[in-house]
């Protein structure tokens, strides 16, 4: 069994290597190589994704039993890092959502559970996933068979997500039901007729209409969503024009819609199209809005949420667990796993202890900073969730909790 300090040292090294060399999307050759190297020598059945850069590792317990899945995502964001850390990325991508921590924690859980293999009644699937950020890597891993990797569908699945702000350092939180939002991808193309910037009356400029659409959408939210509910509509991209003195032929907007219940989703989808078309008509141009379904709500099953909360509080102390009163509006493709398997995602505050989490830079900021100090705690929770779930659904209980022998 690795000593806790040695495990922590190794996880910090791995996490910082991943952080300094992030990769975006579904093909993560350098990241996958580091994960495979970190798992080398462990008694795992390791397979690589065929069409994507995933890694699936299965630990067979000493006795037969069910399977539990643990998921960690590996991809980064297309974002230039501005943290100034001595291990900051300089390649135009950034682990601004903490996936480097998730990957290191899952490697740590694999080491911990392999050392206790003789006590396990059942199997553990370690799901190292690419492409969580916008390209639905979870669905692609499911299509390639990750849920069947142990030979039977897992009885439960768990994931941990770190937060660089909002939550106190080292505090775990989750809730029954909706934890994160469903998400749709929005786009609208406004078509006009181009012309010279000196004679806008001879053209049909799409840019004022596009700007009016962006300005009107907050009103759609306030007049559509029940004040006691939550939804977010964000326009993140505007593209138009080629020169300062040319009126463009078209303007393109792209954004996201996030929701927690289908009635709100349906009303906002319809309203988005109405706003775009009506404003375009008023400006003498045309609009072609599109809404593409992307992610469902990430909804924890009640039993697994209660189980995860109890394990976190027992393992790390009740002062380090609190219930999450409201779901977040971020989206997560772990919902794909939860479509097939009961499970829960747990959030972990990773804001550095010397910063105020209410003032710190949030996930996806180029200034977001995550504290390495939580790595071992996350690895221990991953491992304990799997071990205790197998103990309660298998035939033989664990001799000792994972954390007590680390």
mmCIF file of C-alpha atoms in Angstrom:
data_model
loop_
_atom_site.group_PDB
_atom_site.id
_atom_site.type_symbol
_atom_site.label_atom_id
_atom_site.label_comp_id
_atom_site.label_asym_id
_atom_site.label_seq_id
_atom_site.Cartn_x
_atom_site.Cartn_y
_atom_site.Cartn_z
ATOM 1 C CA UNK A 1 0.000 0.000 0.000
ATOM 2 C CA UNK A 2 1.558 3.334 -0.993
ATOM 3 C CA UNK A 3 2.084 5.785 1.821
ATOM 4 C CA UNK A 4 -0.194 8.799 1.639
ATOM 5 C CA UNK A 5 2.660 11.302 1.312
ATOM 6 C CA UNK A 6 4.277 9.278 -1.488
ATOM 7 C CA UNK A 7 0.953 8.974 -3.286
ATOM 8 C CA UNK A 8 0.347 12.705 -2.956
ATOM 9 C CA UNK A 9 3.819 13.517 -4.274
ATOM 10 C CA UNK A 10 3.240 11.317 -7.330
ATOM 11 C CA UNK A 11 -0.210 12.754 -8.002
ATOM 12 C CA UNK A 12 1.069 16.330 -7.778
ATOM 13 C CA UNK A 13 3.815 15.508 -10.260
ATOM 14 C CA UNK A 14 1.365 13.879 -12.679
ATOM 15 C CA UNK A 15 -1.170 16.682 -12.352
ATOM 16 C CA UNK A 16 1.428 19.358 -13.050
ATOM 17 C CA UNK A 17 2.765 17.481 -16.064
ATOM 18 C CA UNK A 18 -0.764 17.300 -17.429
ATOM 19 C CA UNK A 19 -1.392 20.954 -16.626
ATOM 20 C CA UNK A 20 1.754 22.129 -18.413
ATOM 21 C CA UNK A 21 0.909 20.158 -21.580
ATOM 22 C CA UNK A 22 -2.887 20.251 -22.066
ATOM 23 C CA UNK A 23 -4.725 18.831 -25.056
ATOM 24 C CA UNK A 24 -8.183 19.678 -26.367
ATOM 25 C CA UNK A 25 -10.931 17.450 -27.719
ATOM 26 C CA UNK A 26 -11.102 13.737 -28.377
ATOM 27 C CA UNK A 27 -7.542 12.993 -29.492
ATOM 28 C CA UNK A 28 -5.197 13.334 -26.504
ATOM 29 C CA UNK A 29 -2.072 11.345 -27.415
ATOM 30 C CA UNK A 30 0.323 12.880 -24.885
ATOM 31 C CA UNK A 31 -2.221 12.876 -22.089
ATOM 32 C CA UNK A 32 -3.139 9.259 -22.765
ATOM 33 C CA UNK A 33 0.528 8.279 -22.794
ATOM 34 C CA UNK A 34 1.017 9.813 -19.360
ATOM 35 C CA UNK A 35 -2.039 8.006 -17.996
ATOM 36 C CA UNK A 36 -0.880 4.685 -19.402
ATOM 37 C CA UNK A 37 2.585 5.223 -17.925
ATOM 38 C CA UNK A 38 1.040 6.062 -14.532
ATOM 39 C CA UNK A 39 -1.027 2.840 -14.602
ATOM 40 C CA UNK A 40 1.836 0.630 -15.765
ATOM 41 C CA UNK A 41 2.582 -2.271 -13.448
ATOM 42 C CA UNK A 42 -0.825 -2.276 -11.779
ATOM 43 C CA UNK A 43 -3.028 -5.407 -12.052
ATOM 44 C CA UNK A 44 -5.434 -3.787 -14.497
ATOM 45 C CA UNK A 45 -7.001 -4.805 -17.788
ATOM 46 C CA UNK A 46 -6.278 -1.722 -19.887
ATOM 47 C CA UNK A 47 -7.808 -0.900 -23.263
ATOM 48 C CA UNK A 48 -7.464 2.159 -25.448
ATOM 49 C CA UNK A 49 -10.249 3.821 -27.362
ATOM 50 C CA UNK A 50 -10.381 2.940 -31.009
ATOM 51 C CA UNK A 51 -11.673 6.201 -32.468
ATOM 52 C CA UNK A 52 -10.913 8.490 -29.519
ATOM 53 C CA UNK A 53 -8.073 9.003 -27.052
ATOM 54 C CA UNK A 54 -9.724 7.255 -24.114
ATOM 55 C CA UNK A 55 -8.363 4.771 -21.589
ATOM 56 C CA UNK A 56 -10.491 2.136 -19.864
ATOM 57 C CA UNK A 57 -8.949 0.110 -17.050
ATOM 58 C CA UNK A 58 -10.670 -2.715 -15.182
ATOM 59 C CA UNK A 59 -9.600 -3.981 -11.778
ATOM 60 C CA UNK A 60 -10.853 -7.487 -11.021
ATOM 61 C CA UNK A 61 -11.538 -8.044 -7.348
ATOM 62 C CA UNK A 62 -10.362 -11.210 -5.653
ATOM 63 C CA UNK A 63 -13.950 -12.481 -5.494
ATOM 64 C CA UNK A 64 -16.773 -12.235 -8.034
ATOM 65 C CA UNK A 65 -19.316 -9.502 -7.668
ATOM 66 C CA UNK A 66 -20.812 -6.472 -9.397
ATOM 67 C CA UNK A 67 -18.950 -3.619 -11.071
ATOM 68 C CA UNK A 68 -18.635 0.034 -10.078
ATOM 69 C CA UNK A 69 -17.488 2.747 -12.506
ATOM 70 C CA UNK A 70 -15.300 5.734 -11.611
ATOM 71 C CA UNK A 71 -14.948 8.481 -14.207
ATOM 72 C CA UNK A 72 -12.291 11.169 -14.681
ATOM 73 C CA UNK A 73 -12.175 13.483 -17.710
ATOM 74 C CA UNK A 74 -8.835 14.396 -19.287
ATOM 75 C CA UNK A 75 -9.321 17.190 -21.851
ATOM 76 C CA UNK A 76 -8.543 20.890 -21.571
ATOM 77 C CA UNK A 77 -10.035 24.095 -22.992
ATOM 78 C CA UNK A 78 -8.943 26.185 -26.008
ATOM 79 C CA UNK A 79 -7.871 29.033 -23.749
ATOM 80 C CA UNK A 80 -4.603 30.913 -23.211
ATOM 81 C CA UNK A 81 -3.519 30.540 -19.586
ATOM 82 C CA UNK A 82 -2.797 33.728 -17.612
ATOM 83 C CA UNK A 83 -2.187 32.309 -14.117
ATOM 84 C CA UNK A 84 1.568 32.891 -14.072
ATOM 85 C CA UNK A 85 2.150 29.490 -12.441
ATOM 86 C CA UNK A 86 5.587 28.004 -12.939
ATOM 87 C CA UNK A 87 3.917 24.981 -14.541
ATOM 88 C CA UNK A 88 1.432 27.018 -16.623
ATOM 89 C CA UNK A 89 0.643 25.955 -20.151
ATOM 90 C CA UNK A 90 2.076 27.943 -23.042
ATOM 91 C CA UNK A 91 0.523 26.027 -25.949
ATOM 92 C CA UNK A 92 -2.777 27.932 -26.272
ATOM 93 C CA UNK A 93 -4.811 25.407 -24.268
ATOM 94 C CA UNK A 94 -5.471 25.326 -20.537
ATOM 95 C CA UNK A 95 -6.756 22.976 -17.863
ATOM 96 C CA UNK A 96 -9.092 25.720 -16.655
ATOM 97 C CA UNK A 97 -11.786 23.267 -15.539
ATOM 98 C CA UNK A 98 -9.632 21.030 -13.361
ATOM 99 C CA UNK A 99 -9.635 17.923 -15.536
ATOM 100 C CA UNK A 100 -5.932 17.498 -14.848
ATOM 101 C CA UNK A 101 -6.860 17.049 -11.173
ATOM 102 C CA UNK A 102 -9.635 14.594 -12.047
ATOM 103 C CA UNK A 103 -7.220 12.483 -14.079
ATOM 104 C CA UNK A 104 -4.582 12.434 -11.340
ATOM 105 C CA UNK A 105 -7.192 11.600 -8.686
ATOM 106 C CA UNK A 106 -8.460 8.664 -10.728
ATOM 107 C CA UNK A 107 -4.920 7.357 -11.154
ATOM 108 C CA UNK A 108 -4.541 7.646 -7.383
ATOM 109 C CA UNK A 109 -7.775 5.720 -6.837
ATOM 110 C CA UNK A 110 -6.510 2.974 -9.126
ATOM 111 C CA UNK A 111 -3.338 2.653 -7.058
ATOM 112 C CA UNK A 112 -5.279 2.587 -3.801
ATOM 113 C CA UNK A 113 -7.784 -0.005 -4.977
ATOM 114 C CA UNK A 114 -5.177 -2.231 -6.620
ATOM 115 C CA UNK A 115 -3.415 -2.413 -3.264
ATOM 116 C CA UNK A 116 -6.675 -3.650 -1.698
ATOM 117 C CA UNK A 117 -7.668 -5.957 -4.531
ATOM 118 C CA UNK A 118 -7.710 -9.005 -2.250
ATOM 119 C CA UNK A 119 -10.594 -7.446 -0.287
ATOM 120 C CA UNK A 120 -12.829 -6.541 -3.213
ATOM 121 C CA UNK A 121 -15.865 -8.580 -4.207
ATOM 122 C CA UNK A 122 -16.414 -7.306 -7.700
ATOM 123 C CA UNK A 123 -14.754 -5.109 -10.283
ATOM 124 C CA UNK A 124 -13.929 -1.438 -10.728
ATOM 125 C CA UNK A 125 -13.997 0.310 -14.115
ATOM 126 C CA UNK A 126 -11.733 3.365 -14.374
ATOM 127 C CA UNK A 127 -13.072 5.599 -17.154
ATOM 128 C CA UNK A 128 -10.430 8.065 -18.376
ATOM 129 C CA UNK A 129 -12.476 10.202 -20.752
ATOM 130 C CA UNK A 130 -11.478 12.695 -23.449
ATOM 131 C CA UNK A 131 -13.746 15.298 -24.968
ATOM 132 C CA UNK A 132 -15.918 16.403 -22.065
ATOM 133 C CA UNK A 133 -15.662 20.033 -23.143
ATOM 134 C CA UNK A 134 -18.279 20.279 -25.853
ATOM 135 C CA UNK A 135 -17.722 17.150 -27.937
ATOM 136 C CA UNK A 136 -19.625 14.531 -25.908
ATOM 137 C CA UNK A 137 -16.722 12.219 -25.154
ATOM 138 C CA UNK A 138 -18.789 10.244 -22.629
ATOM 139 C CA UNK A 139 -21.292 9.212 -25.287
ATOM 140 C CA UNK A 140 -18.439 8.131 -27.545
ATOM 141 C CA UNK A 141 -16.838 6.034 -24.800
ATOM 142 C CA UNK A 142 -20.217 4.413 -24.119
ATOM 143 C CA UNK A 143 -20.547 3.623 -27.832
ATOM 144 C CA UNK A 144 -17.133 1.938 -27.656
ATOM 145 C CA UNK A 145 -18.257 -0.210 -24.721
ATOM 146 C CA UNK A 146 -16.956 1.366 -21.506
ATOM 147 C CA UNK A 147 -20.083 0.387 -19.572
ATOM 148 C CA UNK A 148 -19.588 -3.268 -20.541
ATOM 149 C CA UNK A 149 -15.849 -3.308 -19.873
ATOM 150 C CA UNK A 150 -16.185 -5.525 -16.781
ATOM 151 C CA UNK A 151 -18.660 -7.890 -18.426
ATOM 152 C CA UNK A 152 -21.785 -6.493 -16.782
ATOM 153 C CA UNK A 153 -23.398 -3.094 -16.447
ATOM 154 C CA UNK A 154 -22.067 -1.252 -13.368
ATOM 155 C CA UNK A 155 -24.365 -1.091 -10.370
ATOM 156 C CA UNK A 156 -23.217 2.475 -9.719
ATOM 157 C CA UNK A 157 -21.054 5.208 -11.240
ATOM 158 C CA UNK A 158 -19.326 8.125 -9.527
ATOM 159 C CA UNK A 159 -17.453 11.222 -10.664
ATOM 160 C CA UNK A 160 -15.751 14.076 -8.826
ATOM 161 C CA UNK A 161 -15.548 17.608 -10.202
ATOM 162 C CA UNK A 162 -13.259 20.233 -8.671
ATOM 163 C CA UNK A 163 -14.237 23.894 -8.417
ATOM 164 C CA UNK A 164 -11.749 26.780 -8.355
ATOM 165 C CA UNK A 165 -14.261 29.182 -6.778
ATOM 166 C CA UNK A 166 -17.625 29.396 -5.000
ATOM 167 C CA UNK A 167 -16.970 26.440 -2.687
ATOM 168 C CA UNK A 168 -14.602 26.453 0.324
ATOM 169 C CA UNK A 169 -11.284 24.671 0.065
ATOM 170 C CA UNK A 170 -11.537 20.929 0.654
ATOM 171 C CA UNK A 171 -15.332 20.847 1.054
ATOM 172 C CA UNK A 172 -17.322 18.160 -0.769
ATOM 173 C CA UNK A 173 -20.896 18.806 -1.868
ATOM 174 C CA UNK A 174 -23.643 17.105 -3.838
ATOM 175 C CA UNK A 175 -27.398 16.789 -3.902
ATOM 176 C CA UNK A 176 -30.221 14.479 -4.902
ATOM 177 C CA UNK A 177 -31.614 14.963 -8.395
ATOM 178 C CA UNK A 178 -30.406 17.715 -10.696
ATOM 179 C CA UNK A 179 -26.805 18.689 -9.991
ATOM 180 C CA UNK A 180 -25.947 20.325 -13.316
ATOM 181 C CA UNK A 181 -28.039 21.697 -16.136
ATOM 182 C CA UNK A 182 -29.136 20.373 -19.453
ATOM 183 C CA UNK A 183 -27.594 22.302 -22.325
ATOM 184 C CA UNK A 184 -28.583 23.187 -25.869
ATOM 185 C CA UNK A 185 -26.362 24.779 -28.488
ATOM 186 C CA UNK A 186 -27.819 27.899 -30.069
ATOM 187 C CA UNK A 187 -26.977 29.527 -33.376
ATOM 188 C CA UNK A 188 -28.575 32.173 -35.565
ATOM 189 C CA UNK A 189 -27.498 33.541 -38.911
ATOM 190 C CA UNK A 190 -28.809 36.994 -39.768
ATOM 191 C CA UNK A 191 -28.839 37.630 -43.516
ATOM 192 C CA UNK A 192 -28.847 41.096 -45.064
ATOM 193 C CA UNK A 193 -27.295 42.667 -48.149
ATOM 194 C CA UNK A 194 -23.830 44.121 -48.120
ATOM 195 C CA UNK A 195 -22.670 47.522 -49.199
ATOM 196 C CA UNK A 196 -20.412 50.482 -48.574
ATOM 197 C CA UNK A 197 -20.039 51.780 -45.037
ATOM 198 C CA UNK A 198 -20.701 55.320 -46.301
ATOM 199 C CA UNK A 199 -24.138 54.406 -47.687
ATOM 200 C CA UNK A 200 -25.941 52.108 -45.207
ATOM 201 C CA UNK A 201 -29.330 53.196 -46.646
ATOM 202 C CA UNK A 202 -28.484 51.279 -49.823
ATOM 203 C CA UNK A 203 -27.843 48.028 -47.977
ATOM 204 C CA UNK A 204 -29.497 45.885 -45.352
ATOM 205 C CA UNK A 205 -26.994 45.748 -42.502
ATOM 206 C CA UNK A 206 -27.346 42.524 -40.429
ATOM 207 C CA UNK A 207 -25.175 43.769 -37.560
ATOM 208 C CA UNK A 208 -27.694 46.100 -35.853
ATOM 209 C CA UNK A 209 -30.269 43.301 -35.949
ATOM 210 C CA UNK A 210 -27.780 40.843 -34.486
ATOM 211 C CA UNK A 211 -26.891 43.304 -31.721
ATOM 212 C CA UNK A 212 -30.587 43.827 -30.978
ATOM 213 C CA UNK A 213 -31.073 40.076 -30.691
ATOM 214 C CA UNK A 214 -28.272 39.860 -28.114
ATOM 215 C CA UNK A 215 -29.758 42.784 -26.172
ATOM 216 C CA UNK A 216 -33.290 41.299 -26.208
ATOM 217 C CA UNK A 217 -32.477 37.774 -25.049
ATOM 218 C CA UNK A 218 -32.132 38.625 -21.315
ATOM 219 C CA UNK A 219 -35.716 39.855 -21.461
ATOM 220 C CA UNK A 220 -36.777 36.492 -22.872
ATOM 221 C CA UNK A 221 -35.437 34.864 -19.708
ATOM 222 C CA UNK A 222 -37.090 37.252 -17.267
ATOM 223 C CA UNK A 223 -40.463 37.001 -19.016
ATOM 224 C CA UNK A 224 -40.413 33.247 -19.634
ATOM 225 C CA UNK A 225 -38.768 31.532 -16.661
ATOM 226 C CA UNK A 226 -40.574 31.189 -13.334
ATOM 227 C CA UNK A 227 -38.717 33.481 -10.891
ATOM 228 C CA UNK A 228 -38.247 30.490 -8.578
ATOM 229 C CA UNK A 229 -36.568 28.505 -11.347
ATOM 230 C CA UNK A 230 -33.181 28.793 -13.019
ATOM 231 C CA UNK A 231 -32.039 29.008 -16.610
ATOM 232 C CA UNK A 232 -29.208 30.704 -18.450
ATOM 233 C CA UNK A 233 -29.029 31.847 -22.062
ATOM 234 C CA UNK A 234 -25.594 33.044 -23.138
ATOM 235 C CA UNK A 235 -24.347 34.328 -26.478
ATOM 236 C CA UNK A 236 -20.620 33.659 -26.527
ATOM 237 C CA UNK A 237 -19.706 34.328 -30.174
ATOM 238 C CA UNK A 238 -20.489 37.042 -32.720
ATOM 239 C CA UNK A 239 -18.933 36.858 -36.178
ATOM 240 C CA UNK A 240 -19.454 39.368 -38.953
ATOM 241 C CA UNK A 241 -17.630 41.632 -41.335
ATOM 242 C CA UNK A 242 -14.260 41.770 -43.031
ATOM 243 C CA UNK A 243 -13.306 45.470 -42.935
ATOM 244 C CA UNK A 244 -14.262 48.696 -41.174
ATOM 245 C CA UNK A 245 -15.847 50.276 -44.263
ATOM 246 C CA UNK A 246 -17.777 47.247 -45.540
ATOM 247 C CA UNK A 247 -21.315 46.349 -44.526
ATOM 248 C CA UNK A 248 -21.424 42.587 -44.178
ATOM 249 C CA UNK A 249 -23.851 40.241 -45.873
ATOM 250 C CA UNK A 250 -24.420 38.233 -42.711
ATOM 251 C CA UNK A 251 -23.825 38.036 -38.993
ATOM 252 C CA UNK A 252 -23.581 34.842 -36.999
ATOM 253 C CA UNK A 253 -24.317 34.350 -33.302
ATOM 254 C CA UNK A 254 -23.607 31.256 -31.243
ATOM 255 C CA UNK A 255 -24.380 30.471 -27.632
ATOM 256 C CA UNK A 256 -25.863 28.049 -25.153
ATOM 257 C CA UNK A 257 -29.128 27.522 -23.336
ATOM 258 C CA UNK A 258 -29.029 25.847 -19.921
ATOM 259 C CA UNK A 259 -32.040 24.552 -18.021
ATOM 260 C CA UNK A 260 -33.152 22.175 -15.280
ATOM 261 C CA UNK A 261 -36.669 21.216 -16.353
ATOM 262 C CA UNK A 262 -38.166 20.439 -19.751
ATOM 263 C CA UNK A 263 -40.996 22.979 -19.563
ATOM 264 C CA UNK A 264 -38.499 25.807 -19.170
ATOM 265 C CA UNK A 265 -36.359 24.311 -21.931
ATOM 266 C CA UNK A 266 -39.265 24.074 -24.379
ATOM 267 C CA UNK A 267 -40.493 27.605 -23.668
ATOM 268 C CA UNK A 268 -37.036 29.110 -24.130
ATOM 269 C CA UNK A 269 -36.330 27.149 -27.287
ATOM 270 C CA UNK A 270 -39.523 28.477 -28.831
ATOM 271 C CA UNK A 271 -38.954 31.999 -27.541
ATOM 272 C CA UNK A 272 -35.404 32.106 -28.872
ATOM 273 C CA UNK A 273 -36.620 31.489 -32.401
ATOM 274 C CA UNK A 274 -39.439 34.025 -32.071
ATOM 275 C CA UNK A 275 -37.103 36.762 -30.790
ATOM 276 C CA UNK A 276 -34.571 36.206 -33.566
ATOM 277 C CA UNK A 277 -37.101 36.187 -36.388
ATOM 278 C CA UNK A 278 -39.171 39.101 -35.078
ATOM 279 C CA UNK A 279 -36.206 41.418 -34.555
ATOM 280 C CA UNK A 280 -34.760 40.517 -37.939
ATOM 281 C CA UNK A 281 -38.097 41.340 -39.581
ATOM 282 C CA UNK A 282 -38.182 44.719 -37.819
ATOM 283 C CA UNK A 283 -34.725 45.546 -39.219
ATOM 284 C CA UNK A 284 -35.568 44.430 -42.745
ATOM 285 C CA UNK A 285 -33.309 41.362 -42.694
ATOM 286 C CA UNK A 286 -33.903 37.664 -42.148
ATOM 287 C CA UNK A 287 -32.824 35.333 -39.364
ATOM 288 C CA UNK A 288 -32.391 31.584 -39.339
ATOM 289 C CA UNK A 289 -32.195 30.390 -35.708
ATOM 290 C CA UNK A 290 -31.273 26.832 -34.780
ATOM 291 C CA UNK A 291 -31.368 24.980 -31.466
ATOM 292 C CA UNK A 292 -29.372 21.759 -31.242
ATOM 293 C CA UNK A 293 -29.916 19.409 -28.346
ATOM 294 C CA UNK A 294 -26.623 18.671 -26.594
ATOM 295 C CA UNK A 295 -26.747 17.488 -22.986
ATOM 296 C CA UNK A 296 -29.461 16.348 -20.640
ATOM 297 C CA UNK A 297 -29.591 17.354 -16.978
ATOM 298 C CA UNK A 298 -26.920 15.661 -14.861
ATOM 299 C CA UNK A 299 -29.230 14.151 -12.257
ATOM 300 C CA UNK A 300 -27.905 12.160 -9.309
ATOM 301 C CA UNK A 301 -29.999 9.201 -8.273
ATOM 302 C CA UNK A 302 -31.173 9.753 -4.684
ATOM 303 C CA UNK A 303 -29.661 6.572 -3.225
ATOM 304 C CA UNK A 304 -26.233 7.186 -4.757
ATOM 305 C CA UNK A 305 -26.249 10.869 -3.806
ATOM 306 C CA UNK A 306 -27.042 9.949 -0.197
ATOM 307 C CA UNK A 307 -24.373 7.238 -0.289
ATOM 308 C CA UNK A 308 -21.715 9.599 -1.674
ATOM 309 C CA UNK A 309 -22.579 12.259 0.914
ATOM 310 C CA UNK A 310 -22.338 9.743 3.769
ATOM 311 C CA UNK A 311 -19.011 8.350 2.548
ATOM 312 C CA UNK A 312 -17.489 11.823 2.089
ATOM 313 C CA UNK A 313 -18.578 12.915 5.573
ATOM 314 C CA UNK A 314 -17.382 9.695 7.190
ATOM 315 C CA UNK A 315 -14.078 9.640 5.343
ATOM 316 C CA UNK A 316 -13.067 13.290 5.667
ATOM 317 C CA UNK A 317 -15.215 14.479 8.564
ATOM 318 C CA UNK A 318 -18.697 16.016 8.671
ATOM 319 C CA UNK A 319 -17.224 19.530 8.611
ATOM 320 C CA UNK A 320 -15.968 18.832 5.086
ATOM 321 C CA UNK A 321 -19.315 17.901 3.600
ATOM 322 C CA UNK A 322 -22.368 20.065 2.967
ATOM 323 C CA UNK A 323 -25.494 19.579 0.857
ATOM 324 C CA UNK A 324 -25.747 21.672 -2.289
ATOM 325 C CA UNK A 325 -29.007 23.651 -2.054
ATOM 326 C CA UNK A 326 -29.370 24.509 -5.757
ATOM 327 C CA UNK A 327 -28.086 22.845 -8.926
ATOM 328 C CA UNK A 328 -25.406 24.537 -11.020
ATOM 329 C CA UNK A 329 -26.113 25.853 -14.510
ATOM 330 C CA UNK A 330 -22.995 24.265 -15.998
ATOM 331 C CA UNK A 331 -23.481 21.178 -18.177
ATOM 332 C CA UNK A 332 -21.719 17.818 -17.895
ATOM 333 C CA UNK A 333 -21.625 14.819 -20.202
ATOM 334 C CA UNK A 334 -21.456 12.509 -17.178
ATOM 335 C CA UNK A 335 -25.225 12.660 -17.713
ATOM 336 C CA UNK A 336 -24.650 10.110 -20.503
ATOM 337 C CA UNK A 337 -23.389 7.580 -17.962
ATOM 338 C CA UNK A 338 -26.261 8.389 -15.606
ATOM 339 C CA UNK A 339 -28.717 7.660 -18.423
ATOM 340 C CA UNK A 340 -27.696 3.993 -18.068
ATOM 341 C CA UNK A 341 -26.344 3.568 -14.541
ATOM 342 C CA UNK A 342 -27.422 4.885 -11.133
ATOM 343 C CA UNK A 343 -24.792 7.226 -9.779
ATOM 344 C CA UNK A 344 -23.734 10.607 -8.530
ATOM 345 C CA UNK A 345 -21.278 13.401 -9.197
ATOM 346 C CA UNK A 346 -19.649 15.086 -6.220
ATOM 347 C CA UNK A 347 -18.179 18.598 -6.285
ATOM 348 C CA UNK A 348 -14.955 19.405 -4.437
ATOM 349 C CA UNK A 349 -13.771 22.880 -3.525
ATOM 350 C CA UNK A 350 -10.231 23.263 -4.854
ATOM 351 C CA UNK A 351 -9.793 26.994 -4.362
ATOM 352 C CA UNK A 352 -6.387 27.599 -2.738
ATOM 353 C CA UNK A 353 -6.778 27.897 1.022
ATOM 354 C CA UNK A 354 -5.345 31.439 1.071
ATOM 355 C CA UNK A 355 -7.962 32.769 -1.371
ATOM 356 C CA UNK A 356 -11.563 33.780 -0.775
ATOM 357 C CA UNK A 357 -13.672 31.359 -2.862
ATOM 358 C CA UNK A 358 -16.333 34.036 -3.357
ATOM 359 C CA UNK A 359 -13.729 36.254 -5.028
ATOM 360 C CA UNK A 360 -11.531 33.671 -6.769
ATOM 361 C CA UNK A 361 -11.579 33.141 -10.519
ATOM 362 C CA UNK A 362 -14.115 30.479 -11.496
ATOM 363 C CA UNK A 363 -13.692 27.417 -13.692
ATOM 364 C CA UNK A 364 -13.063 28.296 -17.357
ATOM 365 C CA UNK A 365 -11.295 31.555 -16.471
ATOM 366 C CA UNK A 366 -7.749 31.986 -17.855
ATOM 367 C CA UNK A 367 -6.830 32.931 -14.258
ATOM 368 C CA UNK A 368 -8.438 29.902 -12.572
ATOM 369 C CA UNK A 369 -6.134 28.206 -10.044
ATOM 370 C CA UNK A 370 -6.715 24.826 -8.392
ATOM 371 C CA UNK A 371 -4.984 23.612 -5.244
ATOM 372 C CA UNK A 372 -2.941 20.397 -5.470
ATOM 373 C CA UNK A 373 -3.656 19.819 -1.767
ATOM 374 C CA UNK A 374 -7.021 18.216 -2.615
ATOM 375 C CA UNK A 375 -5.585 15.530 -4.903
ATOM 376 C CA UNK A 376 -5.176 12.791 -2.325
ATOM 377 C CA UNK A 377 -8.520 13.589 -0.719
ATOM 378 C CA UNK A 378 -10.230 13.152 -4.084
ATOM 379 C CA UNK A 379 -8.373 9.924 -4.820
ATOM 380 C CA UNK A 380 -9.328 8.541 -1.400
ATOM 381 C CA UNK A 381 -12.985 9.395 -1.946
ATOM 382 C CA UNK A 382 -13.041 7.805 -5.414
ATOM 383 C CA UNK A 383 -11.514 4.637 -3.970
ATOM 384 C CA UNK A 384 -13.740 4.524 -0.912
ATOM 385 C CA UNK A 385 -16.901 5.033 -2.952
ATOM 386 C CA UNK A 386 -16.033 2.031 -5.113
ATOM 387 C CA UNK A 387 -14.862 -0.150 -2.246
ATOM 388 C CA UNK A 388 -17.870 0.516 -0.027
ATOM 389 C CA UNK A 389 -20.356 0.139 -2.883
ATOM 390 C CA UNK A 390 -18.883 -3.258 -3.742
ATOM 391 C CA UNK A 391 -18.924 -4.210 -0.062
ATOM 392 C CA UNK A 392 -22.603 -3.348 0.273
ATOM 393 C CA UNK A 393 -23.663 -5.097 -2.942
ATOM 394 C CA UNK A 394 -21.150 -7.956 -2.925
ATOM 395 C CA UNK A 395 -20.647 -10.841 -0.514
ATOM 396 C CA UNK A 396 -17.663 -9.806 1.608
ATOM 397 C CA UNK A 397 -17.092 -6.536 3.448
ATOM 398 C CA UNK A 398 -13.841 -4.600 3.461
ATOM 399 C CA UNK A 399 -11.467 -5.258 6.333
ATOM 400 C CA UNK A 400 -10.764 -1.522 6.731
ATOM 401 C CA UNK A 401 -11.724 1.686 4.979
ATOM 402 C CA UNK A 402 -9.285 2.657 2.253
ATOM 403 C CA UNK A 403 -8.269 5.895 3.932
ATOM 404 C CA UNK A 404 -7.252 4.260 7.194
ATOM 405 C CA UNK A 405 -4.473 2.272 5.552
ATOM 406 C CA UNK A 406 -3.248 4.847 3.052
#
